[in-house]
XYZ file of C-alpha atoms in Angstrom:
543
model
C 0.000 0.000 0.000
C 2.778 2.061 1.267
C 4.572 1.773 -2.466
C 1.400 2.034 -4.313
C 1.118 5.474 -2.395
C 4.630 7.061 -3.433
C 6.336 6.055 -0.626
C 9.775 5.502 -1.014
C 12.477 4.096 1.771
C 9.701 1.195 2.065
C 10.716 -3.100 1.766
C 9.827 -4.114 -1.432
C 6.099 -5.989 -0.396
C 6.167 -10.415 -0.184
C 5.130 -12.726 -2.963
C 1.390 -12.490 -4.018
C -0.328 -12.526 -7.191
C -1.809 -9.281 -6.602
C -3.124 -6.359 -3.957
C -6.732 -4.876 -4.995
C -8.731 -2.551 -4.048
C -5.833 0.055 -2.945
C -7.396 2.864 -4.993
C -9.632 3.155 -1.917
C -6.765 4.024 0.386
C -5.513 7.786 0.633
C -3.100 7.060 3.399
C -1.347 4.508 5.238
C 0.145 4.359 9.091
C 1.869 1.519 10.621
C 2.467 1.172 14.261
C 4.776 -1.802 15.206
C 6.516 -2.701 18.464
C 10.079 -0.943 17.797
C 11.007 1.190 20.722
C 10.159 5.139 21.643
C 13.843 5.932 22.432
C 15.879 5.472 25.563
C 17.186 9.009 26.104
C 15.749 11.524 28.485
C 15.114 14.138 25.468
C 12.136 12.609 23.996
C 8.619 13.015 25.830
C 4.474 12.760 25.573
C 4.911 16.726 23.947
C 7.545 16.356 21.541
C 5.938 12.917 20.279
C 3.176 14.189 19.877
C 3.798 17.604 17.893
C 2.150 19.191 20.646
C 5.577 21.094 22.162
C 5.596 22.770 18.805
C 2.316 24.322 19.310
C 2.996 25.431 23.078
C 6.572 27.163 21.982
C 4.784 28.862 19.523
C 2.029 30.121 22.174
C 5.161 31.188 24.338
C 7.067 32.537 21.682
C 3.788 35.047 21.031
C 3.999 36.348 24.775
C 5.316 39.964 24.668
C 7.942 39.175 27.358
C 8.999 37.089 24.417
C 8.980 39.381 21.084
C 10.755 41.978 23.726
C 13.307 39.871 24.579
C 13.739 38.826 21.111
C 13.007 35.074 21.774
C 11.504 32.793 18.924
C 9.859 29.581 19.551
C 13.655 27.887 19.319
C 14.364 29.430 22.810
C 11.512 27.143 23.965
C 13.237 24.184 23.231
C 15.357 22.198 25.962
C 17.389 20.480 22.606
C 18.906 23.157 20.903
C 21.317 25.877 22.238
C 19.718 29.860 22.773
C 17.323 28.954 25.253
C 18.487 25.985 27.132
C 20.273 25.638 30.152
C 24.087 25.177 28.667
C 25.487 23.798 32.047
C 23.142 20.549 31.892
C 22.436 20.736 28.160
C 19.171 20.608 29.161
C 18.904 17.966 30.431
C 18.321 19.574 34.240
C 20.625 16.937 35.700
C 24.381 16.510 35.854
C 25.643 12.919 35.936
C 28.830 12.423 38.311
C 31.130 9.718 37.293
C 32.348 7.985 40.125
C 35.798 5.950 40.147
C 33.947 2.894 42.206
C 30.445 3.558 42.258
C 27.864 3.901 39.936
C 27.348 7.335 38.098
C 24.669 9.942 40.021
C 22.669 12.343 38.498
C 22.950 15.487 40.295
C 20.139 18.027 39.871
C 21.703 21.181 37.755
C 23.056 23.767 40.051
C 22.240 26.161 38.003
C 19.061 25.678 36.660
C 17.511 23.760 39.501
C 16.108 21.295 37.330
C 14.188 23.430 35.139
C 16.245 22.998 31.858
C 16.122 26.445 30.365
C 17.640 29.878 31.159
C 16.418 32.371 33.064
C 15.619 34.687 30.601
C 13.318 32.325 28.894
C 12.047 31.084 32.705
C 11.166 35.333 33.149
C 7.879 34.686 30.300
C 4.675 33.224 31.417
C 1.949 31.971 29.623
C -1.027 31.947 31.554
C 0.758 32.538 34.726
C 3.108 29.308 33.455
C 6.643 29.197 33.088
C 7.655 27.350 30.202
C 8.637 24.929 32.743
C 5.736 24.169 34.063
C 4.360 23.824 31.438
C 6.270 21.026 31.182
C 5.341 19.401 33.930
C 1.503 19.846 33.874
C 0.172 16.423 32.932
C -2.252 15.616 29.553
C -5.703 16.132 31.676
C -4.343 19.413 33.109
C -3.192 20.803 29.654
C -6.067 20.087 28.095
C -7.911 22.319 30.700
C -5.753 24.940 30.718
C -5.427 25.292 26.696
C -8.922 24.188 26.442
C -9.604 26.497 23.198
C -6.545 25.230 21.400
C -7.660 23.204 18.713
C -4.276 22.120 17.508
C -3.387 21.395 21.211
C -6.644 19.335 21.617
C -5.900 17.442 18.458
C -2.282 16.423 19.745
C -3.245 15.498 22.866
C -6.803 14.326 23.488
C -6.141 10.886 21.904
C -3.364 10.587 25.068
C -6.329 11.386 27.002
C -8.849 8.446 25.599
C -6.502 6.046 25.606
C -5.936 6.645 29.175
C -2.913 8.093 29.538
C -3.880 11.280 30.452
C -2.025 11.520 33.898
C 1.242 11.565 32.024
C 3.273 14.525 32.083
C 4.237 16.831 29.380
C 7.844 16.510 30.060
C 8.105 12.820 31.461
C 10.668 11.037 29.429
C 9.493 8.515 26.836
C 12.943 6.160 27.889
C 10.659 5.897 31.676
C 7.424 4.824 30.328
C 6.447 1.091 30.561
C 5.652 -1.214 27.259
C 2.204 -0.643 27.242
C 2.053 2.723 28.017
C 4.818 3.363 24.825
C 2.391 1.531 23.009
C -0.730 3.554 23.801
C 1.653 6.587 23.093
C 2.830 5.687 19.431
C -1.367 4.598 18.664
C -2.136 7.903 20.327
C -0.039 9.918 17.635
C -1.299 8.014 14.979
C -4.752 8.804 15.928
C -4.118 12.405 15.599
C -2.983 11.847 12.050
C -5.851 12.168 9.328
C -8.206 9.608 9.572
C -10.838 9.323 6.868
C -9.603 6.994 3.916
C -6.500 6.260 5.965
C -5.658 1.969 6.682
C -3.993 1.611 10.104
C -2.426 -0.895 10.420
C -1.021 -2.111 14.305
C 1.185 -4.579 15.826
C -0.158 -6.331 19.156
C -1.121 -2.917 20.612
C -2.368 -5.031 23.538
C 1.102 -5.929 24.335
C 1.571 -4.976 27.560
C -1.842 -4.009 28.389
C -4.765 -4.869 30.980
C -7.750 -5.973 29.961
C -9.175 -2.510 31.191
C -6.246 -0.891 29.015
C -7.293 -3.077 26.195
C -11.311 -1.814 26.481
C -10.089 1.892 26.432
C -7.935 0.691 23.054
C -10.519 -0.880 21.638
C -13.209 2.650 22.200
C -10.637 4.702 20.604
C -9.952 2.340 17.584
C -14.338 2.214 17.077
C -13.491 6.087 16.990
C -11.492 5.335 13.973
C -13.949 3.403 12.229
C -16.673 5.782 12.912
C -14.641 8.453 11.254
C -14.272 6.452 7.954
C -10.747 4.910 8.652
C -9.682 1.174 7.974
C -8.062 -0.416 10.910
C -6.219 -4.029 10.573
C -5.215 -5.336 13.727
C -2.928 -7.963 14.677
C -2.850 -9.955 17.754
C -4.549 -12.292 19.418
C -6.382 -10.794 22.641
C -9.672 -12.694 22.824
C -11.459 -9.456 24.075
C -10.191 -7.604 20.631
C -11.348 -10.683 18.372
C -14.742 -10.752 19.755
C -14.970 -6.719 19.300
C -13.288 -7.074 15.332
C -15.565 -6.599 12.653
C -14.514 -9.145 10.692
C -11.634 -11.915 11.288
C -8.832 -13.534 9.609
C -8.069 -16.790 11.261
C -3.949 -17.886 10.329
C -2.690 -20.991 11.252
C -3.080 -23.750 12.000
C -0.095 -24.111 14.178
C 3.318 -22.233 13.952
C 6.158 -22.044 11.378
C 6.473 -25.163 9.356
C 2.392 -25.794 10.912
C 0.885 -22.341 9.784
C 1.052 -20.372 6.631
C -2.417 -21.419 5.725
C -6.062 -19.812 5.877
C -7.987 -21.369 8.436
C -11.271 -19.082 8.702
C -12.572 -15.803 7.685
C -15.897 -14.098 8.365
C -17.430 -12.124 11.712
C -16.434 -13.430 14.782
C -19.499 -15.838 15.229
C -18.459 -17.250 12.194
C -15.544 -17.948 13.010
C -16.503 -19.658 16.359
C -18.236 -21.844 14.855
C -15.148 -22.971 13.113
C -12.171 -25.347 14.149
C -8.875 -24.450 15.629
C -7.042 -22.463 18.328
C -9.190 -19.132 17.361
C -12.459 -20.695 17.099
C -11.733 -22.429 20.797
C -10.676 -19.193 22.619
C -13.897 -17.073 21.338
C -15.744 -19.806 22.223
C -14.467 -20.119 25.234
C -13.390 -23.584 25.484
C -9.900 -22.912 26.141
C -9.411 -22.781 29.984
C -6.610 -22.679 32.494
C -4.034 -25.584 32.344
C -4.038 -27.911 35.197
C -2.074 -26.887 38.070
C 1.091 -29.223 38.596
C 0.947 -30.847 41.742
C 3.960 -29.306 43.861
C 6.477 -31.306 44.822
C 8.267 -30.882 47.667
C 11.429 -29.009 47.464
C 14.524 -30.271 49.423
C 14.843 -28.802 52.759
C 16.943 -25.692 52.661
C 18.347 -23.281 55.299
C 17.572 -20.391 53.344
C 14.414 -17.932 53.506
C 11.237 -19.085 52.393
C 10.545 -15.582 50.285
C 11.637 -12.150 49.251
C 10.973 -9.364 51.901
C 10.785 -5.600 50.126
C 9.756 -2.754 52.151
C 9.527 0.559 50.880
C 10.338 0.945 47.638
C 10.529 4.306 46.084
C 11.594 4.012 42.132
C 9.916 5.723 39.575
C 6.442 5.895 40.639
C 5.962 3.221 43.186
C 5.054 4.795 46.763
C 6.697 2.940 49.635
C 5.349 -0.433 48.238
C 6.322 -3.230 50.720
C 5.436 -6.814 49.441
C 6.065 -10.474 50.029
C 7.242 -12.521 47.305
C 7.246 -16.584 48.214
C 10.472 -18.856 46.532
C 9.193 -21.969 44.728
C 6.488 -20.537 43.288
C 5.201 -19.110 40.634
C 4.322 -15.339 41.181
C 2.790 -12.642 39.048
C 2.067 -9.021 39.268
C -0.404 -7.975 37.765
C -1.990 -4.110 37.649
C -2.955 -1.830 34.626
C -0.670 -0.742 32.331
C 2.030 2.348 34.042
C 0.616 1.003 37.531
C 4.556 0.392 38.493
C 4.745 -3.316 37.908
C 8.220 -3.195 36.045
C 9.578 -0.906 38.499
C 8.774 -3.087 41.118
C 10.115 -6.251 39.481
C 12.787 -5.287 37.194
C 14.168 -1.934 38.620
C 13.852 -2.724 42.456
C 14.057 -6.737 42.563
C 16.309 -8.114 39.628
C 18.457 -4.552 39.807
C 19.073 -5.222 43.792
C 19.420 -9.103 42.949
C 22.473 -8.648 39.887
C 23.743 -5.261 42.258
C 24.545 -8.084 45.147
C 25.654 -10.654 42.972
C 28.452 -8.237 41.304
C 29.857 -7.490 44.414
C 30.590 -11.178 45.189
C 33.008 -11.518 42.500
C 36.536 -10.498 42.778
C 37.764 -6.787 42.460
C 39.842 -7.803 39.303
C 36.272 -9.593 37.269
C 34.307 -6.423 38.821
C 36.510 -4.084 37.007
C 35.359 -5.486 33.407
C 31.273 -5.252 34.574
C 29.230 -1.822 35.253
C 28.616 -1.270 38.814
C 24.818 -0.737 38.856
C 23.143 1.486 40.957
C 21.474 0.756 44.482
C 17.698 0.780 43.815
C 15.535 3.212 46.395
C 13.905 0.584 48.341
C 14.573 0.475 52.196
C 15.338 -3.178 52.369
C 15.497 -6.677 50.665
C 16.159 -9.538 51.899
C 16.223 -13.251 51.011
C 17.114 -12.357 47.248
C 18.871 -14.951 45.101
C 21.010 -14.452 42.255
C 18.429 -13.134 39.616
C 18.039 -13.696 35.726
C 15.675 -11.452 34.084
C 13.814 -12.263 30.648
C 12.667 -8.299 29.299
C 10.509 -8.072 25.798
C 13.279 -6.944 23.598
C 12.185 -5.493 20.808
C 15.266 -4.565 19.147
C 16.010 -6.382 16.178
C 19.694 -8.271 15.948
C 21.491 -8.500 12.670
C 21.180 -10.228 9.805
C 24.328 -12.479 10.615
C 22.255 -13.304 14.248
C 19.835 -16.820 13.811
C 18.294 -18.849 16.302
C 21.339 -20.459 17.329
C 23.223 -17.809 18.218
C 21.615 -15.946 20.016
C 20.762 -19.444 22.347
C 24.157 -20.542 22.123
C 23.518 -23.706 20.626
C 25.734 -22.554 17.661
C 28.722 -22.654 19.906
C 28.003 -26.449 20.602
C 27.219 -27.046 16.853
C 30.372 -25.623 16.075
C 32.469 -27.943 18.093
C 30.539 -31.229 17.555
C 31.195 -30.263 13.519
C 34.804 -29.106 14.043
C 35.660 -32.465 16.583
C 33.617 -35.294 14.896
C 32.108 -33.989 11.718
C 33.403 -36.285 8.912
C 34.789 -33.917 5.689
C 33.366 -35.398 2.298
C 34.371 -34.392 -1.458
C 32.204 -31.656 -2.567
C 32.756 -33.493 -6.286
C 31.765 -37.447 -5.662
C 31.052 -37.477 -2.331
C 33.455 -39.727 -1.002
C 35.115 -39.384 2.916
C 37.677 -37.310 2.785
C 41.075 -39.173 3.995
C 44.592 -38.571 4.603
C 46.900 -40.573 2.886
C 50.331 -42.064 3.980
C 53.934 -40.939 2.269
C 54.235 -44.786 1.042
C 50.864 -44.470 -0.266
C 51.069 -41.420 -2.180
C 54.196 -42.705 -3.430
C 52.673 -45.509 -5.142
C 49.867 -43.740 -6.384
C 52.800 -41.439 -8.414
C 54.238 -43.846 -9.720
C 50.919 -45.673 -11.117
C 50.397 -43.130 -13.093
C 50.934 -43.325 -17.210
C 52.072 -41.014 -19.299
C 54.871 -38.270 -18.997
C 53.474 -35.588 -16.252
C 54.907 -32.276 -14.283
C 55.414 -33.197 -10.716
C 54.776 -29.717 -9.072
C 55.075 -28.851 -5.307
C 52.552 -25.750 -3.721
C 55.043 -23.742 -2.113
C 52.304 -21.292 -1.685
C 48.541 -21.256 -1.726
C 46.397 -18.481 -1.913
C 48.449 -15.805 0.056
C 49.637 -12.501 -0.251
C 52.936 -11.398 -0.237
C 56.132 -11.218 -2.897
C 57.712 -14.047 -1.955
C 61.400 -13.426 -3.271
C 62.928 -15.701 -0.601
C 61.095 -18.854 -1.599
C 62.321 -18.390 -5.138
C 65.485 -17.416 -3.850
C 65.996 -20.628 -1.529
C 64.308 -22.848 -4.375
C 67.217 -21.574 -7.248
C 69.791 -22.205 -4.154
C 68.483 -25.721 -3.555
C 68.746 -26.723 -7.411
C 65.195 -26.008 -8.588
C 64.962 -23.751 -11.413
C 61.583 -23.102 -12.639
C 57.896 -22.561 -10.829
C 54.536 -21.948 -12.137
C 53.804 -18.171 -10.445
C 49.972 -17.416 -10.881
C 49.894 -20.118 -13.647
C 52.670 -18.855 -15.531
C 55.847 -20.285 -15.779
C 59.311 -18.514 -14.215
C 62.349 -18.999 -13.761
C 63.490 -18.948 -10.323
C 67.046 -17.473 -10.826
C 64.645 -13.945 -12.293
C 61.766 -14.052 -10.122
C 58.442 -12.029 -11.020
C 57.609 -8.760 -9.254
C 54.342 -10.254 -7.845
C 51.859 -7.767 -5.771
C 52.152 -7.745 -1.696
C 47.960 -6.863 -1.871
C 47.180 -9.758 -3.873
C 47.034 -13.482 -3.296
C 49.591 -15.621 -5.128
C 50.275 -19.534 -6.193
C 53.635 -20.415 -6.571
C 54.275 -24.098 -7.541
C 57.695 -25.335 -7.764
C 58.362 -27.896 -10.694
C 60.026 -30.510 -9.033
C 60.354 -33.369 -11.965
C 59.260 -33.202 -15.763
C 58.858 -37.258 -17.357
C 57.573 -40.272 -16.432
C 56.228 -41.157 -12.866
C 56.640 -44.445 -13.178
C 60.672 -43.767 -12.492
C 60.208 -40.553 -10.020
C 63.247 -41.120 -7.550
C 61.730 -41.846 -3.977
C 64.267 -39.075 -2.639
C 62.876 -36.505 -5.011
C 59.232 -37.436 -4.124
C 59.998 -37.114 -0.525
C 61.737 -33.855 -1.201
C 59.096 -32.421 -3.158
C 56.697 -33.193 -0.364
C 58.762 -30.893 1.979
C 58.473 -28.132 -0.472
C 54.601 -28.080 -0.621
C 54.094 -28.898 3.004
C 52.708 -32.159 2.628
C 50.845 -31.831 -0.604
C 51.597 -32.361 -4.308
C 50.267 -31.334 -7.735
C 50.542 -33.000 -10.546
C 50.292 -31.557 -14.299
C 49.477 -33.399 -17.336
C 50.239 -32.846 -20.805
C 46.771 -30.665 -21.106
C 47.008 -28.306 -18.342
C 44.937 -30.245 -16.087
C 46.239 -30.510 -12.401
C 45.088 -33.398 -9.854
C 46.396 -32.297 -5.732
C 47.686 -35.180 -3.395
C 48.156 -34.907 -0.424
C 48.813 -36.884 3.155
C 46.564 -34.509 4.810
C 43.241 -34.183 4.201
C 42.208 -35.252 0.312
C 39.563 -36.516 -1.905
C 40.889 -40.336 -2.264
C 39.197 -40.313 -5.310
């Protein structure tokens, strides 16, 4: 659709026969999974468009014009208005020699990110930091007769996000509040005509989260848009319109249609989709516990007061040998809580058991703000990574099991000919011998001095015309050793040695073993045509 539309920069689309009806789309907008951005510069405002709109509004104050200040002063990214001692950033960080680095609120700024020039104009009694920190349902009040603001921001607001702050940094907001954010900018886009198409927005998301989702993409509808959906929430089939059933297992299982229609059609169907809107598919059964060996240790993890981000002196019990969740709508904390206070306390104790000299290769990681926590093993946390590896990353790498592969192929994998397919095999001096002198026919008996490396090699011609041999085959063209070629040091070379020109048949055995020193082990031998066969006791095609 995307290419159909002019767009360039876009993949070229999968196999198909054929795409119709795109004449009724006027505009496309995708909204996958990738990440928001992890620095502290990008926020709700900017996302949205809407901080463009507000440093306009402050721009038009006349505190502003007299001053001389555009809306570029009203920016925290670019130099003129900023605070230059932070950058803008209204924090310092403080690199300590043994300790983790602390951020320091700016000394000079106090945390407000601009200078005081541009703090001097208000808008509607505001500073342009506080504007900053009022949250979605407070600027909507406040610029209530902004359209443009409205437009930016209101779809924050019905997707439930609307206690977020103008200024909170995107890097600090959980995965399903990022997601809300991205669909909430894409609402504000033009709508009628326009195909959205999403990516598991209920990633992340309570079912409450998922209703509020669900109103706004209705909204869509209503307002003439297409929306295609992907995922597999039961409480967003059963809403769809219509439903396209994949399947009917994964990978090698799937690729095939299974059902199409509303979603009582489809229930009426077979498969994994039919059973969950029907409601057939229920809890698994509960594995009976087994007893776990007596142990000394504590019996759970004991955290009391914990203060990061925006959890309020939560204290909580979590048993060992069990399986726990937390659970709570979306931005209610529960990441904080498990990643940033429990596994950060958990890998922040276990790096301090190792020894000064392994410490000094690993990041020392901050202390969370909790009061206490106690009974914490060693911790391994499993995050939804949405970053894409490489195209040189597979499966097995990234689980390791290429390592082992590698090993088991380089140990006991058996080398066949790529030509007949016979086992590769390493012949014996005696053997090769006789296999020489088998041969009919008057042949070149050359030895591989060098194979496929760079360099100008003067001293193995020189050391070849000392030791009695007087011609070689340098890139496939014949030398004399005693006037060597000027060969390339960039470039790989072959330089064969001839060794013997006649029969094999009555090839001295001293020359044959000689010859084999000279091409480390291996041996080449030239017929009348051109052709060459290589021997060797190494590794070789017996064939």
């Amino acid at each position: 659709v995307a290419r159909h539309l002019g767009e360039k920069g876009v993949e070229a689309p999968g196999a198909c026969d054929g795409v119709d009806g795109l004449e009724a789309v006027r505009h496309v907008v995708y909204v996958d999974q990738s990440p928001l951005g992890r620095t502290s510069r990008g926020n709700p405002a900017t996302y949205t468009k809407a901080w463009d709109r507000l440093r306009e509004r402050f721009a038009a104050e006349p505190d502003a014009q007299v001053r001389g200040l555009t809306p570029a002063h009203f920016s925290f990214n670019v130099e003129g208005g900023r605070c230059e001692a932070c950058a803008g950033e209204g924090s310092e960080t403080v690199e300590m020699q043994f300790l983790a680095d602390v951020a320091l609120q700016c000394p000079v700024c106090r945390g407000r990110r601009f200078k005081e020039e541009v703090l001097a104009v208000r808008h509607r009694g505001l500073t342009v930091a506080d504007a900053l920190a009022l949250t979605v349902d407070e600027a909507l009040v406040t610029f209530a007769e902004d359209a443009e603001l409205a437009r930016a921001l209101a779809p924050l607001q019905r997707l439930g996000l609307g206690y977020l702050s103008l200024g909170q940094p995107l890097s600090t907001l959980s995965g399903g509040e990022a997601q809300r954010v991205k669909l909430a900018r894409a609402l504000g886009s033009r709508q009628k005509g326009t195909l959205f198409l999403l990516d598991e927005p209920s990633a992340g998301l309570h079912d409450a989260d998922v209703r509020q989702v669900l109103e706004a993409l209705h909204q869509l509808v209503d307002a003439g848009a297409s929306v295609v959906v992907v995922d597999h929430d039961v409480t967003l089939m059963k809403a769809a319109d219509w439903l396209i059933d994949l399947g009917p297992g994964g990978g090698r299982h799937g690729g095939a249609l299974v059902a199409e229609g509303t979603p009582e059609e489809v229930a009426r169907e077979e498969g994994a989709t039919a059973r969950a809107l029907r409601g057939e598919v229920g809890l698994p059964a509960r594995p009976k516990a087994a007893r776990p060996k007596a142990s000394q240790g504590p019996d759970a993890i004991e955290v009391e007061r914990a203060r990061e981000h925006n959890l309020r002196d939560v204290s909580c019990r979590i048993p060992l040998q069990k399986l726990v969740v937390v659970t709570g709508p979306s931005g209610s904390g529960k990441s904080s809580l498990v990643f940033d206070v429990v596994f950060a306390e958990g890998q922040r104790r276990f790096l301090e058991t190792l020894t000064p000299y392994a410490r000094q290769f690993l990041p020392t990681l901050p202390r969370p703000e909790v009061e206490r926590i106690s009974g914490i093993p060693p911790a391994v946390a499993l995050e939804q990574r949405t970053s894409r590896a490489g195209a040189t990353s597979t499966v097995a790498t990234v689980t390791e099991v290429a390592h082992y592969l590698r090993l088991l192929f380089a140990k006991l994998g058996q080398s066949h000919c790529p030509e007949d397919g016979s086992p590769i095999a390493s012949l014996s001096a005696d053997a090769l011998y006789a296999k020489l002198t088998a041969m009919r026919g008057e042949r070149t008996l050359l030895a591989p001095a060098v194979r496929a490396r760079k360099g100008t090699y003067l001293d193995v011609f020189t050391a070849a015309a000392r030791a009695g041999v007087t011609t070689a085959f340098a890139d496939g063209e014949e030398v004399s050793t005693d006037d060597p070629p000027k060969l390339a040091r960039n470039r790989e070379h072959d330089v064969d040695l001839v060794m013997y020109r006649g029969r094999l048949a009555q090839l001295p055995r001293a020359l044959f073993e000689r010859a084999l020193t000279w091409g480390h082990g291996a041996l080449k031998v030239r017929d009348a045509a051109g052709g060459e066969t290589l021997l060797s006791t190494e590794r070789t095609c017996p064939q």
